[in-house]
Amino acid sequence: MGNRFTRSVATLAGLVLAGTGLATVTAAPAAADVYDCPAGYFCGWSGESATGQMYKTNKSVADLGSWDNKIRSHTNRSQSIACVYEDKNYVPWGGYFAEDPAGPGEYSSYPTATTSSIKFVRTERECSQTAYPRWYSETSPKALGFGDMNGDRKADVIARDEAGRLWFAPGDGSGRLIGSGGWNAMNALTRHGDFSRDGREDVIAREASTGKLWLYPGTGTGALGSRKLIGTGGWNAMSKITAVGDLTGDSRSDLVAVEKSTGRLYLYPGTSTGTLGARKLIGTGGWNAMNALAGVGDMNGDGRPDLYGREASTGKLWLYPGRSAALGGRVLVGNGGWNAMDNLIAVGDFSGDGRPDLAAVTNEKYEIDGYPGHLGWLVTYRGLGNGLLASGERTDGEWWGLAGIW
């Protein structure tokens, strides 16, 4: 819901008061001031422009009690997003808005008082739903070893929220935290394949500040173990780092990446020690024309892992069939419109027919009934077993406000 308040800045200087705990304070209307709100609190006033009696809290409040529908102006001096609801018990359907932390002297004001509950959260999407996306997957008839991090034959999804936390969604609509923070320090993340050689799918991530490449071994439960350095530096020179499965045919998982300066595609073979071997050139140039790559598993049924690539200039989706430590001639999978997708999610078989599928999340270019602006839709594409995809199906419109999905 859009912000229905007018953000203003107080013109009068004042002192910031210290305060702790949950409290309600009253003051004479003439003495009230926006600077009376201590850092770390959400404060509301009975009058507009931070006048009248003042209420403050640093904890979520499901029922404002005597302050229900009494707040006409407020400021959020906490470090969290404040969800301000028109109904009690944080019910979003009656209307709400998300208030970002404000600086000293900033406040929002509205002539009608409608606030009934307040909740502090880390990300805006938590005002109306879970921090993680609700992902559902059918049980595959066989264990594909691709996209399944907890061994239940359901394709799993990993999502990063805007606060830098990592979530595991096992395919039954639930989710759990597997990374409590710091994941926004990674500017590339990929999964698929057992790099650590323990029979469990792993995650690989690149650290933006150092260009180091880290392996996060899967535990077999959807969680991740202690990370291991597998690339000491220089990986910031590469883009579209993508795990593809066993492309070399040696029963070890491999990685591909595009060199930014040349547009060349390199294969980094997995080793028996969980590291990466010497790279091999498998694409002589032109790969900078692709703005997304996805290791999709064996999409065409020939026993080798394949690669999808999206062409930036046309929005076309291409299949690059796997060969022995190489890629074959590309095949057109989607003739346009794929630039309307922010994320290509390749997590194996989620339709339950034993063949790998593809999912995608829309951006603002996505059109419904001829009108763009429909971001945050999950669209699923069933794999046909010949490298191609069935028509997309819109399945869930609440995949917005995430900082990455794999």
Short mmCIF file of N, CA, C and O in Angstrom, two decimals, residues 18-141:
data_model
loop_
_atom_site.label_atom_id
_atom_site.label_comp_id
_atom_site.label_asym_id
_atom_site.label_seq_id
_atom_site.Cartn_x
_atom_site.Cartn_y
_atom_site.Cartn_z
N ALA A 18 16.45 10.57 25.77
CA ALA A 18 16.77 9.14 25.87
C ALA A 18 15.58 8.42 26.46
O ALA A 18 14.83 8.97 27.27
N GLY A 19 15.41 7.15 26.08
CA GLY A 19 14.31 6.37 26.64
C GLY A 19 14.52 4.90 26.40
O GLY A 19 15.17 4.52 25.45
N THR A 20 13.98 4.08 27.25
CA THR A 20 14.07 2.63 27.09
C THR A 20 12.73 2.01 27.40
O THR A 20 11.92 2.59 28.13
N GLY A 21 12.48 0.83 26.82
CA GLY A 21 11.27 0.08 27.12
C GLY A 21 10.07 0.61 26.38
O GLY A 21 10.12 1.58 25.63
N LEU A 22 8.95 -0.01 26.60
CA LEU A 22 7.69 0.36 25.98
C LEU A 22 6.99 1.35 26.90
O LEU A 22 6.79 1.10 28.07
N ALA A 23 6.60 2.50 26.33
CA ALA A 23 6.02 3.51 27.20
C ALA A 23 5.10 4.41 26.41
O ALA A 23 5.21 4.55 25.20
N THR A 24 4.18 5.05 27.11
CA THR A 24 3.33 6.07 26.54
C THR A 24 3.52 7.33 27.37
O THR A 24 3.46 7.29 28.60
N VAL A 25 3.78 8.45 26.69
CA VAL A 25 4.07 9.68 27.40
C VAL A 25 3.09 10.75 26.96
O VAL A 25 2.71 10.80 25.80
N THR A 26 2.67 11.59 27.85
CA THR A 26 1.79 12.69 27.50
C THR A 26 2.50 14.00 27.74
O THR A 26 3.37 14.11 28.60
N ALA A 27 2.12 14.98 26.94
CA ALA A 27 2.72 16.31 27.09
C ALA A 27 1.68 17.33 26.69
O ALA A 27 0.75 17.03 25.92
N ALA A 28 1.79 18.51 27.17
CA ALA A 28 0.88 19.58 26.78
C ALA A 28 1.03 19.84 25.29
O ALA A 28 2.14 19.84 24.78
N PRO A 29 -0.05 20.04 24.57
CA PRO A 29 0.04 20.23 23.13
C PRO A 29 1.04 21.29 22.71
O PRO A 29 1.77 21.11 21.75
N ALA A 30 1.11 22.36 23.42
CA ALA A 30 2.01 23.44 23.02
C ALA A 30 3.47 23.05 23.18
O ALA A 30 4.34 23.60 22.51
N ALA A 31 3.74 22.08 24.06
CA ALA A 31 5.14 21.71 24.33
C ALA A 31 5.60 20.55 23.45
O ALA A 31 6.80 20.27 23.40
N ALA A 32 4.67 19.84 22.79
CA ALA A 32 5.06 18.68 22.00
C ALA A 32 5.94 19.10 20.83
O ALA A 32 5.76 20.16 20.25
N ASP A 33 6.87 18.21 20.47
CA ASP A 33 7.82 18.53 19.40
C ASP A 33 8.36 17.24 18.84
O ASP A 33 8.55 16.26 19.56
N VAL A 34 8.67 17.21 17.53
CA VAL A 34 9.17 16.00 16.90
C VAL A 34 10.51 15.57 17.50
O VAL A 34 10.82 14.38 17.54
N TYR A 35 11.28 16.51 18.01
CA TYR A 35 12.58 16.16 18.59
C TYR A 35 12.45 15.51 19.97
O TYR A 35 13.44 15.06 20.55
N ASP A 36 11.23 15.45 20.49
CA ASP A 36 11.02 14.74 21.75
C ASP A 36 11.09 13.22 21.57
O ASP A 36 11.18 12.48 22.55
N CYS A 37 11.03 12.76 20.34
CA CYS A 37 11.04 11.31 20.10
C CYS A 37 12.48 10.78 20.19
O CYS A 37 13.35 11.20 19.42
N PRO A 38 12.75 9.87 21.11
CA PRO A 38 14.12 9.36 21.26
C PRO A 38 14.53 8.46 20.10
O PRO A 38 13.69 7.81 19.46
N ALA A 39 15.81 8.39 19.84
CA ALA A 39 16.33 7.44 18.85
C ALA A 39 15.99 6.02 19.29
O ALA A 39 16.04 5.67 20.46
N GLY A 40 15.61 5.19 18.34
CA GLY A 40 15.24 3.81 18.64
C GLY A 40 13.76 3.59 18.84
O GLY A 40 13.34 2.46 19.08
N TYR A 41 12.95 4.64 18.72
CA TYR A 41 11.51 4.55 18.98
C TYR A 41 10.69 4.97 17.77
O TYR A 41 11.15 5.73 16.91
N PHE A 42 9.47 4.48 17.74
CA PHE A 42 8.41 5.00 16.89
C PHE A 42 7.54 5.88 17.77
O PHE A 42 7.08 5.45 18.83
N CYS A 43 7.32 7.11 17.34
CA CYS A 43 6.52 8.04 18.14
C CYS A 43 5.35 8.57 17.32
O CYS A 43 5.48 8.81 16.11
N GLY A 44 4.22 8.72 17.98
CA GLY A 44 3.04 9.29 17.34
C GLY A 44 2.47 10.41 18.19
O GLY A 44 2.65 10.44 19.41
N TRP A 45 1.77 11.34 17.53
CA TRP A 45 1.17 12.47 18.22
C TRP A 45 -0.32 12.55 17.89
O TRP A 45 -0.75 12.16 16.79
N SER A 46 -1.06 13.08 18.82
CA SER A 46 -2.51 13.19 18.63
C SER A 46 -2.87 14.30 17.66
O SER A 46 -3.97 14.31 17.11
N GLY A 47 -1.95 15.22 17.44
CA GLY A 47 -2.19 16.30 16.50
C GLY A 47 -1.32 16.18 15.27
O GLY A 47 -0.35 15.41 15.23
N GLU A 48 -1.64 16.95 14.26
CA GLU A 48 -0.81 16.99 13.07
C GLU A 48 0.49 17.74 13.36
O GLU A 48 0.59 18.49 14.34
N SER A 49 1.48 17.51 12.53
CA SER A 49 2.77 18.21 12.62
C SER A 49 3.44 18.01 13.97
O SER A 49 4.03 18.94 14.53
N ALA A 50 3.34 16.78 14.51
CA ALA A 50 3.99 16.42 15.77
C ALA A 50 3.57 17.33 16.92
O ALA A 50 4.40 17.81 17.70
N THR A 51 2.29 17.55 17.03
CA THR A 51 1.75 18.36 18.13
C THR A 51 0.77 17.51 18.94
O THR A 51 0.31 16.46 18.50
N GLY A 52 0.45 17.98 20.13
CA GLY A 52 -0.48 17.27 20.99
C GLY A 52 0.23 16.24 21.86
O GLY A 52 1.44 16.29 22.07
N GLN A 53 -0.52 15.30 22.37
CA GLN A 53 0.05 14.26 23.21
C GLN A 53 0.93 13.31 22.38
O GLN A 53 0.67 13.09 21.19
N MET A 54 1.96 12.73 23.02
CA MET A 54 2.90 11.86 22.31
C MET A 54 2.83 10.44 22.85
O MET A 54 2.75 10.20 24.05
N TYR A 55 2.88 9.49 21.92
CA TYR A 55 2.96 8.06 22.23
C TYR A 55 4.28 7.55 21.66
O TYR A 55 4.69 7.94 20.56
N LYS A 56 4.94 6.64 22.38
CA LYS A 56 6.19 6.08 21.85
C LYS A 56 6.27 4.60 22.18
O LYS A 56 5.77 4.13 23.20
N THR A 57 6.94 3.86 21.29
CA THR A 57 7.17 2.44 21.52
C THR A 57 8.41 2.00 20.76
O THR A 57 8.71 2.53 19.68
N ASN A 58 9.12 1.05 21.33
CA ASN A 58 10.23 0.42 20.61
C ASN A 58 9.98 -1.07 20.42
O ASN A 58 10.88 -1.82 20.09
N LYS A 59 8.71 -1.48 20.63
CA LYS A 59 8.30 -2.86 20.44
C LYS A 59 7.02 -2.89 19.61
O LYS A 59 6.25 -1.92 19.62
N SER A 60 6.79 -3.99 18.90
CA SER A 60 5.57 -4.13 18.12
C SER A 60 4.36 -4.12 19.06
O SER A 60 4.40 -4.67 20.16
N VAL A 61 3.28 -3.50 18.61
CA VAL A 61 2.07 -3.37 19.42
C VAL A 61 0.88 -3.80 18.56
O VAL A 61 0.55 -3.14 17.57
N ALA A 62 0.23 -4.90 18.95
CA ALA A 62 -0.88 -5.43 18.16
C ALA A 62 -2.18 -4.66 18.38
O ALA A 62 -3.08 -4.71 17.53
N ASP A 63 -2.30 -3.98 19.49
CA ASP A 63 -3.51 -3.22 19.80
C ASP A 63 -3.09 -1.95 20.54
O ASP A 63 -2.54 -2.03 21.64
N LEU A 64 -3.33 -0.80 19.94
CA LEU A 64 -2.91 0.46 20.55
C LEU A 64 -3.79 0.89 21.71
O LEU A 64 -3.50 1.89 22.36
N GLY A 65 -4.85 0.15 21.98
CA GLY A 65 -5.68 0.46 23.15
C GLY A 65 -6.26 1.86 23.08
O GLY A 65 -6.95 2.22 22.12
N SER A 66 -5.95 2.67 24.09
CA SER A 66 -6.52 4.03 24.14
C SER A 66 -6.00 4.93 23.03
O SER A 66 -6.57 5.98 22.75
N TRP A 67 -4.92 4.49 22.39
CA TRP A 67 -4.37 5.26 21.28
C TRP A 67 -4.90 4.78 19.93
O TRP A 67 -4.49 5.27 18.88
N ASP A 68 -5.79 3.83 19.91
CA ASP A 68 -6.37 3.33 18.66
C ASP A 68 -7.05 4.47 17.91
O ASP A 68 -7.90 5.17 18.46
N ASN A 69 -6.65 4.67 16.66
CA ASN A 69 -7.20 5.73 15.81
C ASN A 69 -7.03 7.12 16.42
O ASN A 69 -7.89 7.99 16.26
N LYS A 70 -5.90 7.33 17.10
CA LYS A 70 -5.63 8.64 17.71
C LYS A 70 -4.38 9.31 17.13
O LYS A 70 -4.15 10.49 17.38
N ILE A 71 -3.55 8.56 16.41
CA ILE A 71 -2.27 9.11 15.93
C ILE A 71 -2.49 9.83 14.59
O ILE A 71 -2.91 9.22 13.61
N ARG A 72 -2.19 11.13 14.58
CA ARG A 72 -2.34 11.93 13.37
C ARG A 72 -1.00 12.33 12.75
O ARG A 72 -0.96 12.81 11.61
N SER A 73 0.07 12.15 13.46
CA SER A 73 1.40 12.37 12.90
C SER A 73 2.36 11.45 13.64
O SER A 73 2.10 11.02 14.76
N HIS A 74 3.47 11.11 12.98
CA HIS A 74 4.39 10.17 13.61
C HIS A 74 5.77 10.29 12.99
O HIS A 74 5.96 10.90 11.94
N THR A 75 6.74 9.68 13.66
CA THR A 75 8.09 9.54 13.13
C THR A 75 8.64 8.19 13.56
O THR A 75 8.32 7.69 14.64
N ASN A 76 9.45 7.60 12.71
CA ASN A 76 10.06 6.30 12.99
C ASN A 76 11.55 6.52 13.22
O ASN A 76 12.33 6.60 12.29
N ARG A 77 11.96 6.59 14.48
CA ARG A 77 13.37 6.80 14.82
C ARG A 77 14.08 5.49 15.11
O ARG A 77 15.22 5.49 15.58
N SER A 78 13.44 4.35 14.83
CA SER A 78 14.09 3.06 15.04
C SER A 78 14.99 2.75 13.85
O SER A 78 15.05 3.50 12.87
N GLN A 79 15.69 1.62 13.92
CA GLN A 79 16.53 1.16 12.82
C GLN A 79 15.80 0.15 11.95
O GLN A 79 16.39 -0.41 11.02
N SER A 80 14.53 -0.08 12.25
CA SER A 80 13.73 -1.05 11.51
C SER A 80 12.69 -0.35 10.66
O SER A 80 12.47 0.86 10.78
N ILE A 81 12.06 -1.11 9.78
CA ILE A 81 10.89 -0.61 9.07
C ILE A 81 9.69 -0.75 9.99
O ILE A 81 9.50 -1.79 10.63
N ALA A 82 8.89 0.30 10.10
CA ALA A 82 7.69 0.26 10.92
C ALA A 82 6.48 0.06 10.01
O ALA A 82 6.21 0.87 9.12
N CYS A 83 5.77 -1.06 10.21
CA CYS A 83 4.54 -1.32 9.47
C CYS A 83 3.39 -0.69 10.27
O CYS A 83 3.18 -1.06 11.44
N VAL A 84 2.69 0.24 9.68
CA VAL A 84 1.62 0.97 10.35
C VAL A 84 0.29 0.52 9.75
O VAL A 84 0.02 0.75 8.57
N TYR A 85 -0.54 -0.13 10.58
CA TYR A 85 -1.76 -0.77 10.09
C TYR A 85 -3.00 0.00 10.51
O TYR A 85 -3.05 0.58 11.61
N GLU A 86 -4.01 -0.06 9.67
CA GLU A 86 -5.30 0.54 10.00
C GLU A 86 -6.17 -0.41 10.82
O GLU A 86 -7.19 0.02 11.37
N ASP A 87 -5.77 -1.70 10.88
CA ASP A 87 -6.49 -2.68 11.69
C ASP A 87 -5.59 -3.18 12.82
O ASP A 87 -4.37 -3.10 12.74
N LYS A 88 -6.21 -3.74 13.84
CA LYS A 88 -5.46 -4.32 14.95
C LYS A 88 -4.83 -5.65 14.51
O LYS A 88 -5.19 -6.22 13.49
N ASN A 89 -3.88 -6.11 15.32
CA ASN A 89 -3.25 -7.42 15.14
C ASN A 89 -2.50 -7.55 13.82
O ASN A 89 -2.40 -8.65 13.27
N TYR A 90 -2.00 -6.43 13.32
CA TYR A 90 -1.14 -6.41 12.12
C TYR A 90 -1.83 -6.98 10.89
O TYR A 90 -1.19 -7.52 9.99
N VAL A 91 -3.15 -6.85 10.82
CA VAL A 91 -3.88 -7.35 9.66
C VAL A 91 -3.68 -6.38 8.50
O VAL A 91 -4.07 -5.21 8.59
N PRO A 92 -3.09 -6.85 7.38
CA PRO A 92 -2.74 -5.92 6.31
C PRO A 92 -3.89 -5.57 5.38
O PRO A 92 -3.82 -4.57 4.66
N TRP A 93 -4.95 -6.39 5.37
CA TRP A 93 -5.96 -6.25 4.33
C TRP A 93 -6.75 -4.96 4.45
O TRP A 93 -7.28 -4.46 3.45
N GLY A 94 -6.86 -4.41 5.65
CA GLY A 94 -7.60 -3.16 5.82
C GLY A 94 -6.81 -1.94 5.41
O GLY A 94 -7.35 -0.83 5.36
N GLY A 95 -5.53 -2.13 5.13
CA GLY A 95 -4.68 -1.02 4.74
C GLY A 95 -3.48 -0.88 5.67
O GLY A 95 -3.60 -1.05 6.88
N TYR A 96 -2.34 -0.61 5.08
CA TYR A 96 -1.12 -0.39 5.86
C TYR A 96 -0.13 0.35 4.98
O TYR A 96 -0.30 0.47 3.77
N PHE A 97 0.92 0.84 5.61
CA PHE A 97 2.05 1.34 4.85
C PHE A 97 3.32 1.06 5.64
O PHE A 97 3.29 0.82 6.86
N ALA A 98 4.43 1.02 4.93
CA ALA A 98 5.73 0.73 5.54
C ALA A 98 6.51 2.03 5.67
O ALA A 98 6.73 2.73 4.68
N GLU A 99 6.91 2.35 6.88
CA GLU A 99 7.62 3.59 7.16
C GLU A 99 9.11 3.29 7.40
O GLU A 99 9.48 2.59 8.34
N ASP A 100 9.96 3.83 6.54
CA ASP A 100 11.40 3.67 6.70
C ASP A 100 11.90 4.49 7.88
O ASP A 100 11.25 5.45 8.32
N PRO A 101 13.07 4.15 8.43
CA PRO A 101 13.65 4.97 9.50
C PRO A 101 13.81 6.41 9.07
O PRO A 101 14.21 6.71 7.93
N ALA A 102 13.48 7.31 9.97
CA ALA A 102 13.55 8.75 9.68
C ALA A 102 14.73 9.38 10.40
O ALA A 102 15.20 8.87 11.43
N GLY A 103 15.20 10.48 9.88
CA GLY A 103 16.24 11.24 10.54
C GLY A 103 15.66 12.17 11.59
O GLY A 103 14.45 12.36 11.68
N PRO A 104 16.52 12.78 12.41
CA PRO A 104 16.04 13.73 13.42
C PRO A 104 15.23 14.85 12.76
O PRO A 104 15.66 15.44 11.77
N GLY A 105 14.07 15.13 13.31
CA GLY A 105 13.25 16.22 12.80
C GLY A 105 12.30 15.84 11.69
O GLY A 105 11.44 16.63 11.32
N GLU A 106 12.40 14.61 11.15
CA GLU A 106 11.49 14.20 10.09
C GLU A 106 10.25 13.55 10.70
O GLU A 106 10.33 12.82 11.68
N TYR A 107 9.11 13.82 10.10
CA TYR A 107 7.88 13.19 10.55
C TYR A 107 6.90 13.09 9.38
O TYR A 107 7.07 13.72 8.34
N SER A 108 5.86 12.27 9.56
CA SER A 108 4.79 12.14 8.59
C SER A 108 3.49 12.58 9.25
O SER A 108 3.29 12.41 10.45
N SER A 109 2.59 13.16 8.44
CA SER A 109 1.40 13.76 9.01
C SER A 109 0.20 13.51 8.11
O SER A 109 0.34 13.42 6.88
N TYR A 110 -0.99 13.38 8.75
CA TYR A 110 -2.21 13.14 7.99
C TYR A 110 -3.38 13.63 8.84
O TYR A 110 -3.38 13.44 10.06
N PRO A 111 -4.39 14.24 8.22
CA PRO A 111 -5.48 14.81 9.03
C PRO A 111 -6.40 13.78 9.68
O PRO A 111 -7.09 14.10 10.64
N THR A 112 -6.41 12.54 9.14
CA THR A 112 -7.30 11.51 9.69
C THR A 112 -6.49 10.47 10.45
O THR A 112 -5.51 9.94 9.92
N ALA A 113 -6.87 10.15 11.66
CA ALA A 113 -6.16 9.17 12.48
C ALA A 113 -6.77 7.79 12.25
O ALA A 113 -7.96 7.58 12.51
N THR A 114 -5.97 6.84 11.75
CA THR A 114 -6.49 5.49 11.44
C THR A 114 -5.61 4.37 11.98
O THR A 114 -5.92 3.20 11.78
N THR A 115 -4.52 4.67 12.65
CA THR A 115 -3.57 3.65 13.07
C THR A 115 -4.10 2.84 14.24
O THR A 115 -4.53 3.38 15.26
N SER A 116 -4.05 1.47 14.08
CA SER A 116 -4.53 0.58 15.14
C SER A 116 -3.47 -0.40 15.64
O SER A 116 -3.63 -0.97 16.72
N SER A 117 -2.41 -0.63 14.86
CA SER A 117 -1.33 -1.50 15.32
C SER A 117 -0.05 -1.14 14.58
O SER A 117 -0.09 -0.56 13.49
N ILE A 118 1.09 -1.50 15.18
CA ILE A 118 2.41 -1.14 14.65
C ILE A 118 3.33 -2.35 14.81
O ILE A 118 3.35 -2.98 15.88
N LYS A 119 4.06 -2.67 13.77
CA LYS A 119 4.99 -3.81 13.84
C LYS A 119 6.33 -3.40 13.25
O LYS A 119 6.40 -2.78 12.19
N PHE A 120 7.41 -3.79 13.93
CA PHE A 120 8.77 -3.53 13.45
C PHE A 120 9.30 -4.76 12.72
O PHE A 120 9.24 -5.88 13.24
N VAL A 121 9.82 -4.55 11.51
CA VAL A 121 10.31 -5.66 10.69
C VAL A 121 11.61 -5.25 10.01
O VAL A 121 11.99 -4.08 9.99
N ARG A 122 12.29 -6.25 9.41
CA ARG A 122 13.55 -5.99 8.72
C ARG A 122 13.34 -5.61 7.25
O ARG A 122 14.15 -4.87 6.68
N THR A 123 12.29 -6.14 6.63
CA THR A 123 12.04 -5.87 5.21
C THR A 123 10.58 -5.50 5.01
O THR A 123 9.70 -5.93 5.76
N GLU A 124 10.32 -4.71 3.98
CA GLU A 124 8.97 -4.20 3.75
C GLU A 124 7.96 -5.32 3.50
O GLU A 124 6.81 -5.23 3.93
N ARG A 125 8.39 -6.39 2.80
CA ARG A 125 7.43 -7.44 2.50
C ARG A 125 6.89 -8.12 3.75
O ARG A 125 5.81 -8.71 3.73
N GLU A 126 7.61 -8.03 4.87
CA GLU A 126 7.15 -8.64 6.11
C GLU A 126 5.98 -7.91 6.74
O GLU A 126 5.39 -8.40 7.70
N CYS A 127 5.62 -6.75 6.19
CA CYS A 127 4.42 -6.08 6.67
C CYS A 127 3.17 -6.88 6.32
O CYS A 127 2.16 -6.82 7.03
N SER A 128 3.22 -7.62 5.21
CA SER A 128 2.02 -8.31 4.75
C SER A 128 2.18 -9.82 4.59
O SER A 128 1.20 -10.51 4.35
N GLN A 129 3.42 -10.34 4.72
CA GLN A 129 3.65 -11.75 4.48
C GLN A 129 4.98 -12.18 5.07
O GLN A 129 5.64 -11.40 5.75
N THR A 130 5.39 -13.40 4.79
CA THR A 130 6.66 -13.90 5.30
C THR A 130 7.83 -13.26 4.57
O THR A 130 7.69 -12.77 3.45
N ALA A 131 9.00 -13.29 5.21
CA ALA A 131 10.20 -12.74 4.58
C ALA A 131 10.64 -13.57 3.39
O ALA A 131 11.29 -13.06 2.47
N TYR A 132 10.31 -14.84 3.40
CA TYR A 132 10.69 -15.75 2.31
C TYR A 132 9.48 -15.95 1.39
O TYR A 132 8.33 -15.77 1.79
N PRO A 133 9.72 -16.34 0.13
CA PRO A 133 8.60 -16.61 -0.77
C PRO A 133 7.99 -17.98 -0.49
O PRO A 133 8.68 -18.90 -0.07
N ARG A 134 6.70 -18.09 -0.74
CA ARG A 134 6.03 -19.39 -0.56
C ARG A 134 6.20 -20.21 -1.83
O ARG A 134 5.64 -19.89 -2.88
N TRP A 135 6.97 -21.28 -1.70
CA TRP A 135 7.34 -22.11 -2.85
C TRP A 135 6.75 -23.50 -2.68
O TRP A 135 6.86 -24.10 -1.61
N TYR A 136 6.13 -23.99 -3.76
CA TYR A 136 5.53 -25.32 -3.74
C TYR A 136 6.11 -26.16 -4.87
O TYR A 136 6.27 -25.68 -6.00
N SER A 137 6.42 -27.41 -4.56
CA SER A 137 7.00 -28.32 -5.53
C SER A 137 6.39 -29.70 -5.36
O SER A 137 6.18 -30.17 -4.24
N GLU A 138 6.14 -30.36 -6.49
CA GLU A 138 5.70 -31.75 -6.45
C GLU A 138 6.90 -32.67 -6.24
O GLU A 138 8.04 -32.31 -6.57
N THR A 139 6.66 -33.83 -5.68
CA THR A 139 7.73 -34.80 -5.47
C THR A 139 8.10 -35.44 -6.80
O THR A 139 7.24 -35.95 -7.53
N SER A 140 9.39 -35.42 -7.12
CA SER A 140 9.86 -36.00 -8.37
C SER A 140 9.88 -37.52 -8.25
O SER A 140 10.17 -38.07 -7.17
N PRO A 141 9.58 -38.25 -9.32
CA PRO A 141 9.59 -39.72 -9.25
C PRO A 141 10.98 -40.30 -9.07
O PRO A 141 11.12 -41.48 -8.73
#
